[in-house]
PDB file of C-alpha atoms in Angstrom:
ATOM      1  CA  MET A   1      28.720  71.008  43.742  1.00  0.00           C
ATOM      2  CA  TYR A   2      31.330  72.403  41.710  1.00  0.00           C
ATOM      3  CA  THR A   3      31.294  73.995  38.496  1.00  0.00           C
ATOM      4  CA  ILE A   4      33.979  72.622  36.119  1.00  0.00           C
ATOM      5  CA  SER A   5      35.436  73.839  32.864  1.00  0.00           C
ATOM      6  CA  LYS A   6      35.886  71.700  29.828  1.00  0.00           C
ATOM      7  CA  SER A   7      39.830  71.861  30.676  1.00  0.00           C
ATOM      8  CA  GLY A   8      39.075  70.625  34.107  1.00  0.00           C
ATOM      9  CA  LYS A   9      39.344  73.988  36.172  1.00  0.00           C
ATOM     10  CA  ILE A  10      37.105  74.583  38.962  1.00  0.00           C
ATOM     11  CA  LEU A  11      35.100  77.758  38.311  1.00  0.00           C
ATOM     12  CA  ASP A  12      32.728  77.817  41.252  1.00  0.00           C
ATOM     13  CA  GLY A  13      31.639  75.709  44.307  1.00  0.00           C
ATOM     14  CA  PRO A  14      30.549  75.832  47.732  1.00  0.00           C
ATOM     15  CA  ARG A  15      31.376  78.786  50.010  1.00  0.00           C
ATOM     16  CA  GLN A  16      31.049  79.559  53.530  1.00  0.00           C
ATOM     17  CA  GLY A  17      29.815  82.771  52.989  1.00  0.00           C
ATOM     18  CA  GLU A  18      28.539  84.907  49.872  1.00  0.00           C
ATOM     19  CA  LYS A  19      32.011  86.559  49.619  1.00  0.00           C
ATOM     20  CA  GLU A  20      34.068  83.841  50.958  1.00  0.00           C
ATOM     21  CA  PRO A  21      36.473  81.652  48.664  1.00  0.00           C
ATOM     22  CA  ILE A  22      35.511  78.347  47.228  1.00  0.00           C
ATOM     23  CA  ASP A  23      35.526  75.583  49.774  1.00  0.00           C
ATOM     24  CA  TYR A  24      37.634  72.791  48.653  1.00  0.00           C
ATOM     25  CA  SER A  25      37.633  70.566  51.769  1.00  0.00           C
ATOM     26  CA  TRP A  26      34.820  68.275  50.301  1.00  0.00           C
ATOM     27  CA  LEU A  27      37.280  67.156  47.601  1.00  0.00           C
ATOM     28  CA  ALA A  28      39.287  65.310  50.439  1.00  0.00           C
ATOM     29  CA  SER A  29      36.423  63.632  52.068  1.00  0.00           C
ATOM     30  CA  ASN A  30      35.266  60.080  51.698  1.00  0.00           C
ATOM     31  CA  GLU A  31      32.055  61.283  50.348  1.00  0.00           C
ATOM     32  CA  HIS A  32      33.972  62.630  47.208  1.00  0.00           C
ATOM     33  CA  LYS A  33      35.862  59.249  46.851  1.00  0.00           C
ATOM     34  CA  GLN A  34      32.590  57.308  47.107  1.00  0.00           C
ATOM     35  CA  ASP A  35      30.998  60.063  44.485  1.00  0.00           C
ATOM     36  CA  LEU A  36      33.707  59.383  41.939  1.00  0.00           C
ATOM     37  CA  PHE A  37      33.455  55.688  42.022  1.00  0.00           C
ATOM     38  CA  LEU A  38      29.444  55.886  41.747  1.00  0.00           C
ATOM     39  CA  ASN A  39      29.563  58.343  39.025  1.00  0.00           C
ATOM     40  CA  SER A  40      32.015  56.514  36.834  1.00  0.00           C
ATOM     41  CA  ALA A  41      30.707  52.957  37.657  1.00  0.00           C
ATOM     42  CA  PHE A  42      27.128  53.690  36.999  1.00  0.00           C
ATOM     43  CA  GLY A  43      26.922  57.233  35.093  1.00  0.00           C
ATOM     44  CA  ALA A  44      29.189  56.479  31.978  1.00  0.00           C
ATOM     45  CA  GLN A  45      27.961  59.181  29.519  1.00  0.00           C
ATOM     46  CA  LYS A  46      27.323  58.617  25.896  1.00  0.00           C
ATOM     47  CA  ARG A  47      29.805  61.480  24.473  1.00  0.00           C
ATOM     48  CA  LEU A  48      32.670  61.610  22.028  1.00  0.00           C
ATOM     49  CA  GLN A  49      35.145  59.889  23.980  1.00  0.00           C
ATOM     50  CA  SER A  50      33.210  57.073  25.374  1.00  0.00           C
ATOM     51  CA  ILE A  51      30.103  55.023  23.985  1.00  0.00           C
ATOM     52  CA  THR A  52      29.589  52.984  27.074  1.00  0.00           C
ATOM     53  CA  PRO A  53      25.925  53.509  27.912  1.00  0.00           C
ATOM     54  CA  GLN A  54      24.727  54.466  31.276  1.00  0.00           C
ATOM     55  CA  ARG A  55      24.135  51.286  33.397  1.00  0.00           C
ATOM     56  CA  ASP A  56      22.050  50.368  36.305  1.00  0.00           C
ATOM     57  CA  ARG A  57      24.135  47.304  37.068  1.00  0.00           C
ATOM     58  CA  ILE A  58      28.081  47.018  37.827  1.00  0.00           C
ATOM     59  CA  LYS A  59      29.889  45.767  34.827  1.00  0.00           C
ATOM     60  CA  LYS A  60      33.534  44.462  35.535  1.00  0.00           C
ATOM     61  CA  ARG A  61      36.006  41.625  34.230  1.00  0.00           C
ATOM     62  CA  ARG A  62      35.678  38.297  35.934  1.00  0.00           C
ATOM     63  CA  PRO A  63      37.673  38.356  39.071  1.00  0.00           C
ATOM     64  CA  ASN A  64      41.265  36.993  38.931  1.00  0.00           C
ATOM     65  CA  GLY A  65      40.686  36.123  35.576  1.00  0.00           C
ATOM     66  CA  LEU A  66      43.420  36.036  32.480  1.00  0.00           C
ATOM     67  CA  ILE A  67      42.629  38.893  29.989  1.00  0.00           C
ATOM     68  CA  ASP A  68      44.393  38.417  26.557  1.00  0.00           C
ATOM     69  CA  VAL A  69      45.604  41.728  24.992  1.00  0.00           C
ATOM     70  CA  VAL A  70      45.922  42.089  21.269  1.00  0.00           C
ATOM     71  CA  VAL A  71      48.078  44.981  20.395  1.00  0.00           C
ATOM     72  CA  SER A  72      48.328  46.799  17.188  1.00  0.00           C
ATOM     73  CA  VAL A  73      50.901  49.819  17.043  1.00  0.00           C
ATOM     74  CA  SER A  74      51.277  51.846  13.711  1.00  0.00           C
ATOM     75  CA  SER A  75      55.107  51.665  12.731  1.00  0.00           C
ATOM     76  CA  LYS A  76      54.642  55.076  11.533  1.00  0.00           C
ATOM     77  CA  MET A  77      54.441  56.455  15.027  1.00  0.00           C
ATOM     78  CA  GLU A  78      57.450  58.566  16.250  1.00  0.00           C
ATOM     79  CA  ASP A  79      58.023  55.762  18.955  1.00  0.00           C
ATOM     80  CA  PRO A  80      56.265  52.785  18.281  1.00  0.00           C
ATOM     81  CA  GLU A  81      58.169  50.708  20.799  1.00  0.00           C
ATOM     82  CA  GLY A  82      58.041  53.348  23.458  1.00  0.00           C
ATOM     83  CA  ALA A  83      54.140  53.342  23.182  1.00  0.00           C
ATOM     84  CA  HIS A  84      54.114  49.612  23.190  1.00  0.00           C
ATOM     85  CA  ASP A  85      56.156  49.629  26.420  1.00  0.00           C
ATOM     86  CA  LYS A  86      53.879  52.458  28.139  1.00  0.00           C
ATOM     87  CA  LEU A  87      50.891  50.028  27.400  1.00  0.00           C
ATOM     88  CA  ILE A  88      52.852  47.093  28.966  1.00  0.00           C
ATOM     89  CA  ASN A  89      53.649  49.017  31.805  1.00  0.00           C
ATOM     90  CA  ALA A  90      50.073  50.346  32.432  1.00  0.00           C
ATOM     91  CA  LEU A  91      48.854  46.892  32.286  1.00  0.00           C
ATOM     92  CA  ARG A  92      51.449  45.861  34.878  1.00  0.00           C
ATOM     93  CA  ARG A  93      50.338  48.567  37.126  1.00  0.00           C
ATOM     94  CA  ILE A  94      46.794  47.844  36.885  1.00  0.00           C
ATOM     95  CA  GLY A  95      47.243  44.027  37.393  1.00  0.00           C
ATOM     96  CA  LYS A  96      48.798  44.591  40.728  1.00  0.00           C
ATOM     97  CA  THR A  97      46.057  46.673  42.039  1.00  0.00           C
ATOM     98  CA  THR A  98      43.251  44.311  40.589  1.00  0.00           C
ATOM     99  CA  ASN A  99      44.874  40.869  40.408  1.00  0.00           C
ATOM    100  CA  LEU A 100      43.903  40.469  36.733  1.00  0.00           C
ATOM    101  CA  ARG A 101      46.426  38.955  34.778  1.00  0.00           C
ATOM    102  CA  PHE A 102      46.914  40.267  31.073  1.00  0.00           C
ATOM    103  CA  ARG A 103      48.817  37.980  28.384  1.00  0.00           C
ATOM    104  CA  LEU A 104      49.811  39.368  25.013  1.00  0.00           C
ATOM    105  CA  THR A 105      48.738  37.132  22.229  1.00  0.00           C
ATOM    106  CA  LYS A 106      47.340  37.091  18.563  1.00  0.00           C
ATOM    107  CA  LYS A 107      45.045  34.107  19.361  1.00  0.00           C
ATOM    108  CA  PRO A 108      42.603  35.715  21.908  1.00  0.00           C
ATOM    109  CA  SER A 109      40.052  33.990  24.152  1.00  0.00           C
ATOM    110  CA  LYS A 110      36.612  35.509  24.817  1.00  0.00           C
ATOM    111  CA  ASP A 111      38.140  37.555  27.517  1.00  0.00           C
ATOM    112  CA  VAL A 112      40.208  40.120  25.536  1.00  0.00           C
ATOM    113  CA  ILE A 113      40.953  43.521  25.037  1.00  0.00           C
ATOM    114  CA  PHE A 114      42.121  44.831  21.548  1.00  0.00           C
ATOM    115  CA  VAL A 115      44.091  48.037  21.552  1.00  0.00           C
ATOM    116  CA  ALA A 116      44.844  49.781  18.245  1.00  0.00           C
ATOM    117  CA  ILE A 117      47.542  52.833  18.426  1.00  0.00           C
ATOM    118  CA  GLY A 118      48.040  54.915  15.487  1.00  0.00           C
ATOM    119  CA  SER A 119      46.734  57.638  13.241  1.00  0.00           C
ATOM    120  CA  ARG A 120      42.923  57.932  12.437  1.00  0.00           C
ATOM    121  CA  ASP A 121      43.648  56.291   9.003  1.00  0.00           C
ATOM    122  CA  TYR A 122      45.656  53.327  10.273  1.00  0.00           C
ATOM    123  CA  ILE A 123      42.825  52.716  13.003  1.00  0.00           C
ATOM    124  CA  TYR A 124      40.212  53.004  10.419  1.00  0.00           C
ATOM    125  CA  ARG A 125      42.126  50.705   8.055  1.00  0.00           C
ATOM    126  CA  ASN A 126      42.654  47.988  10.636  1.00  0.00           C
ATOM    127  CA  TYR A 127      39.763  48.082  12.950  1.00  0.00           C
ATOM    128  CA  SER A 128      36.723  49.488  11.056  1.00  0.00           C
ATOM    129  CA  GLY A 129      35.686  45.988  10.018  1.00  0.00           C
ATOM    130  CA  LEU A 130      35.930  44.730  13.555  1.00  0.00           C
ATOM    131  CA  TYR A 131      33.821  47.601  14.753  1.00  0.00           C
ATOM    132  CA  GLU A 132      31.146  46.998  12.088  1.00  0.00           C
ATOM    133  CA  LYS A 133      30.978  43.265  12.905  1.00  0.00           C
ATOM    134  CA  LEU A 134      30.526  43.842  16.538  1.00  0.00           C
ATOM    135  CA  ASN A 135      28.056  46.698  16.179  1.00  0.00           C
ATOM    136  CA  ARG A 136      26.327  47.726  12.957  1.00  0.00           C
ATOM    137  CA  LYS A 137      27.253  48.710   9.323  1.00  0.00           C
ATOM    138  CA  GLY A 138      28.576  52.044   8.988  1.00  0.00           C
ATOM    139  CA  PHE A 139      29.400  52.432  12.660  1.00  0.00           C
ATOM    140  CA  PHE A 140      32.873  53.583  12.524  1.00  0.00           C
ATOM    141  CA  ASP A 141      32.186  55.915   9.504  1.00  0.00           C
ATOM    142  CA  HIS A 142      29.169  57.522  11.803  1.00  0.00           C
ATOM    143  CA  PHE A 143      31.429  57.859  14.881  1.00  0.00           C
ATOM    144  CA  LEU A 144      34.431  59.567  12.903  1.00  0.00           C
ATOM    145  CA  LYS A 145      32.001  62.123  11.777  1.00  0.00           C
ATOM    146  CA  LEU A 146      31.236  63.065  15.472  1.00  0.00           C
ATOM    147  CA  ILE A 147      34.754  63.809  16.186  1.00  0.00           C
ATOM    148  CA  PRO A 148      36.093  67.018  15.015  1.00  0.00           C
ATOM    149  CA  PRO A 149      40.075  66.641  13.538  1.00  0.00           C
ATOM    150  CA  LYS A 150      41.295  68.558  16.559  1.00  0.00           C
ATOM    151  CA  HIS A 151      39.733  66.162  19.139  1.00  0.00           C
ATOM    152  CA  PRO A 152      41.314  63.308  20.551  1.00  0.00           C
ATOM    153  CA  MET A 153      39.831  59.916  18.783  1.00  0.00           C
ATOM    154  CA  CYS A 154      40.325  57.861  21.761  1.00  0.00           C
ATOM    155  CA  PHE A 155      37.504  55.613  22.784  1.00  0.00           C
ATOM    156  CA  VAL A 156      36.330  51.987  23.976  1.00  0.00           C
ATOM    157  CA  VAL A 157      33.312  49.796  22.611  1.00  0.00           C
ATOM    158  CA  GLN A 158      32.303  47.123  25.268  1.00  0.00           C
ATOM    159  CA  HIS A 159      30.629  43.934  25.205  1.00  0.00           C
ATOM    160  CA  ALA A 160      29.572  41.411  27.608  1.00  0.00           C
ATOM    161  CA  HIS A 161      31.296  38.025  27.946  1.00  0.00           C
ATOM    162  CA  PRO A 162      28.992  35.641  26.008  1.00  0.00           C
ATOM    163  CA  GLU A 163      29.463  32.972  28.582  1.00  0.00           C
ATOM    164  CA  HIS A 164      29.085  35.284  31.554  1.00  0.00           C
ATOM    165  CA  PRO A 165      26.718  38.027  30.463  1.00  0.00           C
ATOM    166  CA  LYS A 166      27.334  39.846  33.952  1.00  0.00           C
ATOM    167  CA  HIS A 167      30.907  40.274  33.107  1.00  0.00           C
ATOM    168  CA  LEU A 168      32.830  42.171  30.337  1.00  0.00           C
ATOM    169  CA  GLY A 169      34.201  40.044  27.661  1.00  0.00           C
ATOM    170  CA  LEU A 170      35.467  41.814  24.719  1.00  0.00           C
ATOM    171  CA  SER A 171      36.623  45.621  24.442  1.00  0.00           C
ATOM    172  CA  SER A 172      38.170  47.354  21.661  1.00  0.00           C
ATOM    173  CA  ILE A 173      40.285  50.272  22.256  1.00  0.00           C
ATOM    174  CA  SER A 174      41.346  53.146  19.736  1.00  0.00           C
ATOM    175  CA  LEU A 175      43.890  55.648  20.693  1.00  0.00           C
ATOM    176  CA  GLU A 176      44.930  58.360  18.083  1.00  0.00           C
ATOM    177  CA  ASP A 177      48.783  58.573  18.348  1.00  0.00           C
ATOM    178  CA  ARG A 178      48.726  62.309  18.789  1.00  0.00           C
ATOM    179  CA  PHE A 179      46.695  61.825  22.125  1.00  0.00           C
ATOM    180  CA  PHE A 180      48.458  58.572  23.205  1.00  0.00           C
ATOM    181  CA  GLU A 181      49.757  59.380  26.526  1.00  0.00           C
ATOM    182  CA  SER A 182      46.578  61.494  27.589  1.00  0.00           C
ATOM    183  CA  CYS A 183      44.051  58.809  26.468  1.00  0.00           C
ATOM    184  CA  LEU A 184      45.726  55.477  27.560  1.00  0.00           C
ATOM    185  CA  TYR A 185      44.835  54.974  31.037  1.00  0.00           C
ATOM    186  CA  ALA A 186      41.282  56.571  30.729  1.00  0.00           C
ATOM    187  CA  GLN A 187      40.735  53.990  28.039  1.00  0.00           C
ATOM    188  CA  LEU A 188      41.921  51.258  30.064  1.00  0.00           C
ATOM    189  CA  PHE A 189      39.885  51.942  32.928  1.00  0.00           C
ATOM    190  CA  GLN A 190      36.762  52.226  30.829  1.00  0.00           C
ATOM    191  CA  ALA A 191      37.728  48.707  29.411  1.00  0.00           C
ATOM    192  CA  LEU A 192      37.557  47.579  33.161  1.00  0.00           C
ATOM    193  CA  GLY A 193      34.177  48.741  33.722  1.00  0.00           C
ATOM    194  CA  PHE A 194      34.262  52.391  34.440  1.00  0.00           C
ATOM    195  CA  GLY A 195      33.112  55.263  32.069  1.00  0.00           C
ATOM    196  CA  ASN A 196      33.816  59.076  31.855  1.00  0.00           C
ATOM    197  CA  ILE A 197      32.303  61.510  34.114  1.00  0.00           C
ATOM    198  CA  TYR A 198      32.316  64.719  32.209  1.00  0.00           C
ATOM    199  CA  GLY A 199      32.247  67.694  34.366  1.00  0.00           C
ATOM    200  CA  ARG A 200      30.988  65.722  37.140  1.00  0.00           C
ATOM    201  CA  SER A 201      33.914  64.921  39.518  1.00  0.00           C
ATOM    202  CA  VAL A 202      37.391  66.617  40.212  1.00  0.00           C
ATOM    203  CA  GLY A 203      40.794  64.655  40.410  1.00  0.00           C
ATOM    204  CA  SER A 204      40.111  61.453  37.805  1.00  0.00           C
ATOM    205  CA  VAL A 205      41.785  60.506  34.747  1.00  0.00           C
ATOM    206  CA  LEU A 206      38.217  59.786  33.776  1.00  0.00           C
ATOM    207  CA  ASP A 207      37.079  63.415  33.749  1.00  0.00           C
ATOM    208  CA  GLY A 208      37.078  63.501  30.155  1.00  0.00           C
ATOM    209  CA  THR A 209      39.542  66.513  29.821  1.00  0.00           C
ATOM    210  CA  GLY A 210      42.981  64.655  29.123  1.00  0.00           C
ATOM    211  CA  ARG A 211      44.554  66.726  31.525  1.00  0.00           C
ATOM    212  CA  TYR A 212      45.593  63.492  33.626  1.00  0.00           C
ATOM    213  CA  LYS A 213      48.197  61.323  31.873  1.00  0.00           C
ATOM    214  CA  GLN A 214      48.403  59.556  34.989  1.00  0.00           C
ATOM    215  CA  PRO A 215      45.547  57.727  37.118  1.00  0.00           C
ATOM    216  CA  THR A 216      45.262  59.885  40.430  1.00  0.00           C
ATOM    217  CA  HIS A 217      45.204  58.491  43.983  1.00  0.00           C
ATOM    218  CA  LEU A 218      41.158  58.560  43.738  1.00  0.00           C
ATOM    219  CA  ASP A 219      41.391  56.484  40.421  1.00  0.00           C
ATOM    220  CA  TRP A 220      43.615  53.644  41.895  1.00  0.00           C
ATOM    221  CA  LEU A 221      41.314  53.804  44.983  1.00  0.00           C
ATOM    222  CA  ALA A 222      38.160  53.519  42.872  1.00  0.00           C
ATOM    223  CA  LEU A 223      39.669  50.644  40.734  1.00  0.00           C
ATOM    224  CA  LYS A 224      40.944  48.593  43.746  1.00  0.00           C
ATOM    225  CA  ALA A 225      37.425  48.777  45.284  1.00  0.00           C
ATOM    226  CA  LEU A 226      35.755  47.674  41.926  1.00  0.00           C
ATOM    227  CA  TYR A 227      37.955  44.488  41.926  1.00  0.00           C
ATOM    228  CA  SER A 228      37.673  43.665  45.485  1.00  0.00           C
ATOM    229  CA  GLU A 229      35.406  40.903  46.550  1.00  0.00           C
ATOM    230  CA  ASP A 230      32.746  42.675  48.057  1.00  0.00           C
ATOM    231  CA  ILE A 231      31.667  44.264  44.806  1.00  0.00           C
ATOM    232  CA  LYS A 232      30.340  41.774  42.243  1.00  0.00           C
ATOM    233  CA  ALA A 233      29.286  42.183  38.751  1.00  0.00           C
ATOM    234  CA  GLY A 234      25.384  42.751  38.711  1.00  0.00           C
ATOM    235  CA  MET A 235      24.955  44.623  41.707  1.00  0.00           C
ATOM    236  CA  SER A 236      22.824  47.303  41.824  1.00  0.00           C
ATOM    237  CA  ARG A 237      23.686  51.180  43.026  1.00  0.00           C
ATOM    238  CA  ASP A 238      21.928  50.546  46.213  1.00  0.00           C
ATOM    239  CA  GLN A 239      23.825  47.559  46.714  1.00  0.00           C
ATOM    240  CA  VAL A 240      27.215  49.163  46.056  1.00  0.00           C
ATOM    241  CA  GLU A 241      26.329  51.953  48.136  1.00  0.00           C
ATOM    242  CA  ALA A 242      25.795  49.815  51.197  1.00  0.00           C
ATOM    243  CA  VAL A 243      29.208  48.381  50.905  1.00  0.00           C
ATOM    244  CA  LEU A 244      31.438  51.158  49.447  1.00  0.00           C
ATOM    245  CA  PRO A 245      31.992  53.172  52.603  1.00  0.00           C
ATOM    246  CA  SER A 246      34.213  50.119  54.104  1.00  0.00           C
ATOM    247  CA  LEU A 247      36.052  50.179  50.812  1.00  0.00           C
ATOM    248  CA  MET A 248      36.728  53.689  50.219  1.00  0.00           C
TER     249      MET A 248
END
């Protein structure tokens, strides 16, 4: 409906007439809110910042569950304690919206999010072995080749829960220190079940541009809807579309 640049700027869109200005009214509609949810929950794209595949079923964390968080922050960052505190604050805000509980630990369970924050070299030294163990040999080296030096190296790798395959179990997030703030929420939202929606929506931290450092009102609505009792892991797009109008 709208033509959006890589930086997130609206270049063109619907108009009342050929010479009329762009009509932005759809952006405030319930239809847009629901479109954002469906695109991000089902339309995750295989691009540089996301390797969460497109899916035809809802994936989410177990409702009201306890998620272990293992954090690794490079001491060479300009403000490692500040980065750690911002992560904790983000988890606290997410917990209030979803009723999920997060626990920092060094001995995680099967519901776990690993978070590495630092330079590319730091992430490679500390996490390349984990990625290869969970995916395939040479995975991390191949992935690094896809990301130009000036491009944010922020991504999440997802795995289903071994005992509850409809739900997410292990997620590993890598946040390059130079882009930490612009990537943090986008990657956490992906670890909870969403995906990037490059050029397909307006007003979301998941739009792939990095221009939103904080989730927008639409993002919080979408997250609240995903973790409502009406949307369950394993639901199809048609099933979600049937209940979504009452949630958004």
